[in-house]
Short mmCIF file of N, CA, C and O in Angstrom, two decimals:
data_model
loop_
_atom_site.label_atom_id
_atom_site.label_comp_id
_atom_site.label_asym_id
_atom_site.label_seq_id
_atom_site.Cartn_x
_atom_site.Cartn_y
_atom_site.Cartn_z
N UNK A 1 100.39 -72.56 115.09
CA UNK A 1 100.22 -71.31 115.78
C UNK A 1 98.75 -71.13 116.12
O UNK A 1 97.89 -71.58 115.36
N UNK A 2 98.43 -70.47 117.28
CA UNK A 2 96.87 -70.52 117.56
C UNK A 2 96.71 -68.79 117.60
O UNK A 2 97.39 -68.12 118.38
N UNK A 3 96.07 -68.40 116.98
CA UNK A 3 95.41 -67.03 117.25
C UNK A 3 94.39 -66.28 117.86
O UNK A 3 93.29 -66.62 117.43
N UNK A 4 94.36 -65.70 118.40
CA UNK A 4 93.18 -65.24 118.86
C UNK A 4 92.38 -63.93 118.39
O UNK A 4 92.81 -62.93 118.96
N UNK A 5 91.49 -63.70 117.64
CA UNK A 5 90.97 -62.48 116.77
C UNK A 5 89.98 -61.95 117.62
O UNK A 5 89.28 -62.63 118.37
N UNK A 6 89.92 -60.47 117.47
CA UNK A 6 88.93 -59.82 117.92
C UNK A 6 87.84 -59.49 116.84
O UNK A 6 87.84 -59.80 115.65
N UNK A 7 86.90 -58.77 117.58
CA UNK A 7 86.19 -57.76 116.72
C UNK A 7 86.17 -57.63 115.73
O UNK A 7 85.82 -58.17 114.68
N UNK A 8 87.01 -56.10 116.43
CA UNK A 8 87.13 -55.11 114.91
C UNK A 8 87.80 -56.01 113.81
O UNK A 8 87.50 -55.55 112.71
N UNK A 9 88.67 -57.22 113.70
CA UNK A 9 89.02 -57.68 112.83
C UNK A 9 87.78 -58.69 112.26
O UNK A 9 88.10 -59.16 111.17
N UNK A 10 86.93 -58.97 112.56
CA UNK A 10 85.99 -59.76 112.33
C UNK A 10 85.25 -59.16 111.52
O UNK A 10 84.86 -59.58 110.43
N UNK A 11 84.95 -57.74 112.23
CA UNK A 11 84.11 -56.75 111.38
C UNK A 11 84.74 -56.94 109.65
O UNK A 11 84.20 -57.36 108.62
N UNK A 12 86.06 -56.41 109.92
CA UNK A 12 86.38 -55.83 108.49
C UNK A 12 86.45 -56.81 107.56
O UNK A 12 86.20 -56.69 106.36
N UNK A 13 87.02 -58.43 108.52
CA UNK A 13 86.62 -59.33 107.19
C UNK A 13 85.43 -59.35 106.55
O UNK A 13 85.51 -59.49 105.33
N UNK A 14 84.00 -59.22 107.16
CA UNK A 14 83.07 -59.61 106.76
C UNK A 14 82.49 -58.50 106.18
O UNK A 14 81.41 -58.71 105.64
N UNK A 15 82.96 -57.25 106.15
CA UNK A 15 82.46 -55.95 105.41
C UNK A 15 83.53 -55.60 104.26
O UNK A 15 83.08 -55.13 103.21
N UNK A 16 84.81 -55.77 104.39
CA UNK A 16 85.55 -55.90 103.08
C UNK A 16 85.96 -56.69 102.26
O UNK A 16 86.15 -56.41 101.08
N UNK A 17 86.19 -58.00 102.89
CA UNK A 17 87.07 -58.96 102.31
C UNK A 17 86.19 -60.01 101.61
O UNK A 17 86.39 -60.12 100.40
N UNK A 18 85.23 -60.82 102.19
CA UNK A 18 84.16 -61.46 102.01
C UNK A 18 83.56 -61.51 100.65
O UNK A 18 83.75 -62.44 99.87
N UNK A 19 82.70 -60.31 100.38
CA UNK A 19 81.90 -59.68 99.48
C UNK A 19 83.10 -60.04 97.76
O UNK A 19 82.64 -60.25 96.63
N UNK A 20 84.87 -60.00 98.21
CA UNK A 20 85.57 -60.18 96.75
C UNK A 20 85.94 -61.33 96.88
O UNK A 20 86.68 -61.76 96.00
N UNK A 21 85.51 -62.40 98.21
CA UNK A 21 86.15 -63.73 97.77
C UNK A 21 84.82 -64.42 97.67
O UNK A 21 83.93 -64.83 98.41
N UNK A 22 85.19 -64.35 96.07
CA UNK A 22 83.86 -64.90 95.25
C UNK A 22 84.11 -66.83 95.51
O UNK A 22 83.14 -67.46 95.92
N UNK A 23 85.12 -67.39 95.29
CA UNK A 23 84.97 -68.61 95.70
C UNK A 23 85.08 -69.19 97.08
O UNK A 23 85.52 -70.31 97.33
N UNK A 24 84.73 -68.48 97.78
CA UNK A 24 84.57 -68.85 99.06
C UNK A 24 85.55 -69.17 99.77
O UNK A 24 85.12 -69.64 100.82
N UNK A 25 87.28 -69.15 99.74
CA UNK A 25 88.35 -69.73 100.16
C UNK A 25 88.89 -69.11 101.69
O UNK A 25 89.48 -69.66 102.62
N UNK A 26 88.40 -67.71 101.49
CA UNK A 26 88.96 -67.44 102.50
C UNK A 26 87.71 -67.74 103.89
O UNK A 26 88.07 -67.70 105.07
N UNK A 27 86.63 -67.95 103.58
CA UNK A 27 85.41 -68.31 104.76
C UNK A 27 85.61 -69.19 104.68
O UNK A 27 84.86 -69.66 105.54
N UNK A 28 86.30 -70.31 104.09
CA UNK A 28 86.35 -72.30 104.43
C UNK A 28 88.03 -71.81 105.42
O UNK A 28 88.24 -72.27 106.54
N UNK A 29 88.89 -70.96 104.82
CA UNK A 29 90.13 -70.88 105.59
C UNK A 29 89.89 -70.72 107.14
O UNK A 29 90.27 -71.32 108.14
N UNK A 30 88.74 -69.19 106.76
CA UNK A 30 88.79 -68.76 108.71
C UNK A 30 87.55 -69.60 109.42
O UNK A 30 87.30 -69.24 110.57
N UNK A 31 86.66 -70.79 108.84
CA UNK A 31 86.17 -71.52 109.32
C UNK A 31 87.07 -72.95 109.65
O UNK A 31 86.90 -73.54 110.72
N UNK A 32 87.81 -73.33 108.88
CA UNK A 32 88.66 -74.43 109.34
C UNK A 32 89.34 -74.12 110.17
O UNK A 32 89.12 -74.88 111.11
N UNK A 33 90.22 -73.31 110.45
CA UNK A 33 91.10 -72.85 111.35
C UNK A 33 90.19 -72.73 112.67
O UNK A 33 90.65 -72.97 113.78
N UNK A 34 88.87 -72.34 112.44
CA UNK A 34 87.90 -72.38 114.08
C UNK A 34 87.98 -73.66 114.29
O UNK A 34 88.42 -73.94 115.41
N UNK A 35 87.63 -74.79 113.42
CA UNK A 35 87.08 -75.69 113.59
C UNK A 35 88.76 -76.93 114.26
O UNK A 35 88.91 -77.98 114.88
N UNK A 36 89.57 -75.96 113.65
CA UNK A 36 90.90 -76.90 113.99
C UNK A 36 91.45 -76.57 115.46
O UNK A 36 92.19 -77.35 116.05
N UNK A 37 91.10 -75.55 115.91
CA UNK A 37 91.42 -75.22 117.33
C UNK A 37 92.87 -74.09 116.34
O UNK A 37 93.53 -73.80 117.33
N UNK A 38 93.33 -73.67 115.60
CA UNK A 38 94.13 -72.56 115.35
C UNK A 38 93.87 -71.29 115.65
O UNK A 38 94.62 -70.44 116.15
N UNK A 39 92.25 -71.19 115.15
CA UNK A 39 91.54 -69.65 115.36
C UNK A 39 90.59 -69.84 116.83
O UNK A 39 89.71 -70.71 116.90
N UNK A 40 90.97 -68.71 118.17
CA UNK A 40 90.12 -68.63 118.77
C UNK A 40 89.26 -67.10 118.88
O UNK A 40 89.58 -65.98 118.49
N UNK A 41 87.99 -67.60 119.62
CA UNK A 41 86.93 -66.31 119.73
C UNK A 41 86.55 -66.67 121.08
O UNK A 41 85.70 -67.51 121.37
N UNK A 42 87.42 -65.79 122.09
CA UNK A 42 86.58 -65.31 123.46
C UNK A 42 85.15 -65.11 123.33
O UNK A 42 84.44 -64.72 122.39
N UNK A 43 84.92 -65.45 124.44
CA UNK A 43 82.43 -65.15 124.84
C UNK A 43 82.65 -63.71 124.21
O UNK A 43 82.34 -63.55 123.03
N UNK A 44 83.15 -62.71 124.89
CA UNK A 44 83.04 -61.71 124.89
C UNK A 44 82.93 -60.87 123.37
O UNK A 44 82.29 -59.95 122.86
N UNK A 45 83.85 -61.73 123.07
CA UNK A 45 83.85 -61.08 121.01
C UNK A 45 82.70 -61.60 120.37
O UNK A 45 81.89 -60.84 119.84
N UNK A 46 82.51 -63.10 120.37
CA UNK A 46 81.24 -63.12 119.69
C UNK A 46 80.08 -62.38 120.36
O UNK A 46 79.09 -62.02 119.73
N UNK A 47 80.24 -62.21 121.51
CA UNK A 47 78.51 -61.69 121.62
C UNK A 47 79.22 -59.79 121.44
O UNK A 47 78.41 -58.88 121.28
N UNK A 48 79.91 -59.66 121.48
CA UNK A 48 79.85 -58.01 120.92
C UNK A 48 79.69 -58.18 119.57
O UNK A 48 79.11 -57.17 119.16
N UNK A 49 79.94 -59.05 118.53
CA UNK A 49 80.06 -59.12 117.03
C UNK A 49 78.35 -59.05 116.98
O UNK A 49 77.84 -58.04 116.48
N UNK A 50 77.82 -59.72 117.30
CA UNK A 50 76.32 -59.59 117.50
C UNK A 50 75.71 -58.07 117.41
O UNK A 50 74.58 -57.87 116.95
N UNK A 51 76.63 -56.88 117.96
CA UNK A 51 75.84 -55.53 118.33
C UNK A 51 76.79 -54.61 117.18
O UNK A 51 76.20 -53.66 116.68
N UNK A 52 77.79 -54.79 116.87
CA UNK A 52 78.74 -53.92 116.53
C UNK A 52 78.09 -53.91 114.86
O UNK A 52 77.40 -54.85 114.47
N UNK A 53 78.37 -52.95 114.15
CA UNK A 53 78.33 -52.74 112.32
C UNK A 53 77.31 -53.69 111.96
O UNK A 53 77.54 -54.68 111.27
N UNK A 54 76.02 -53.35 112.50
CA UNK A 54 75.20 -54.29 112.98
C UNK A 54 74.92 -55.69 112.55
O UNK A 54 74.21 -56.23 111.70
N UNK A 55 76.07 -56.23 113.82
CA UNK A 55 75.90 -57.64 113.20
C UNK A 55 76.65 -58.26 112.11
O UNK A 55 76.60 -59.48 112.23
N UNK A 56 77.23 -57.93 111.22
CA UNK A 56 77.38 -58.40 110.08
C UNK A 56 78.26 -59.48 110.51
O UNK A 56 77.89 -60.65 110.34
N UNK A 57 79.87 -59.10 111.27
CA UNK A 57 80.19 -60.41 111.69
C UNK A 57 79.54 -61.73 112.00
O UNK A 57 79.63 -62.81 111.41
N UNK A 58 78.92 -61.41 113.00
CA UNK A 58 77.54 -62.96 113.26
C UNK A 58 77.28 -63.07 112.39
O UNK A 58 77.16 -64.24 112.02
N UNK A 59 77.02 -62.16 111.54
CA UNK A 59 75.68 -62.72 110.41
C UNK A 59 76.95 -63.49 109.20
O UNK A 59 76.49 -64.49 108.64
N UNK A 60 78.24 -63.17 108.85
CA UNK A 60 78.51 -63.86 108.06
C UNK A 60 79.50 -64.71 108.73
O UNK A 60 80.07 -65.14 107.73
N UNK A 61 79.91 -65.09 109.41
CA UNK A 61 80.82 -66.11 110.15
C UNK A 61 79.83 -67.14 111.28
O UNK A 61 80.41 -67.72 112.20
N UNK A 62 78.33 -67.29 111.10
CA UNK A 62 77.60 -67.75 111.88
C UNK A 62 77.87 -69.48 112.78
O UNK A 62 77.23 -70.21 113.54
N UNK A 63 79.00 -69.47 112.22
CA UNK A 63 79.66 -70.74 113.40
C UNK A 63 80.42 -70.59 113.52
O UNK A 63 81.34 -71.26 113.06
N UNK A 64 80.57 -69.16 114.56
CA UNK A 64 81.62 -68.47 115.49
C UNK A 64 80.41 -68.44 117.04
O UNK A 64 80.71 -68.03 118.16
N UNK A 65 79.14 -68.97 116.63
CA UNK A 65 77.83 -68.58 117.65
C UNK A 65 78.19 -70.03 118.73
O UNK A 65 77.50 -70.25 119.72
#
């Protein structure tokens, strides 16, 4: 299945979810899945993730850039 995520969902992983996955499983999950062609990110989302809750998406998913 291929997905396509926005934003606001980007946001909340990286402001709620992140911070309690202390072993890192779920950032190797939603990084493999980029890296497998499953997870996509339109131009448009990453460069709004850049301005939105300032940044934090970019800042913790930084090979979504």
């Amino acid at each position: 299945m291929i997905v396509a995520i926005d934003t606001s969902t980007l946001v909340i992983l990286a402001k709620y979810y992140l911070p309690l996955d202390k072993s890192g499983c779920l950032y190797e999950k939603i990084k493999s899945s980029f890296y497998n062609g499953e997870l996509h990110v339109i131009d448009a989302v990453s460069e709004e993730c850049h301005y939105i809750a300032k940044g934090i998406a970019s800042k913790s998913f930084t090979f979504l850039d």
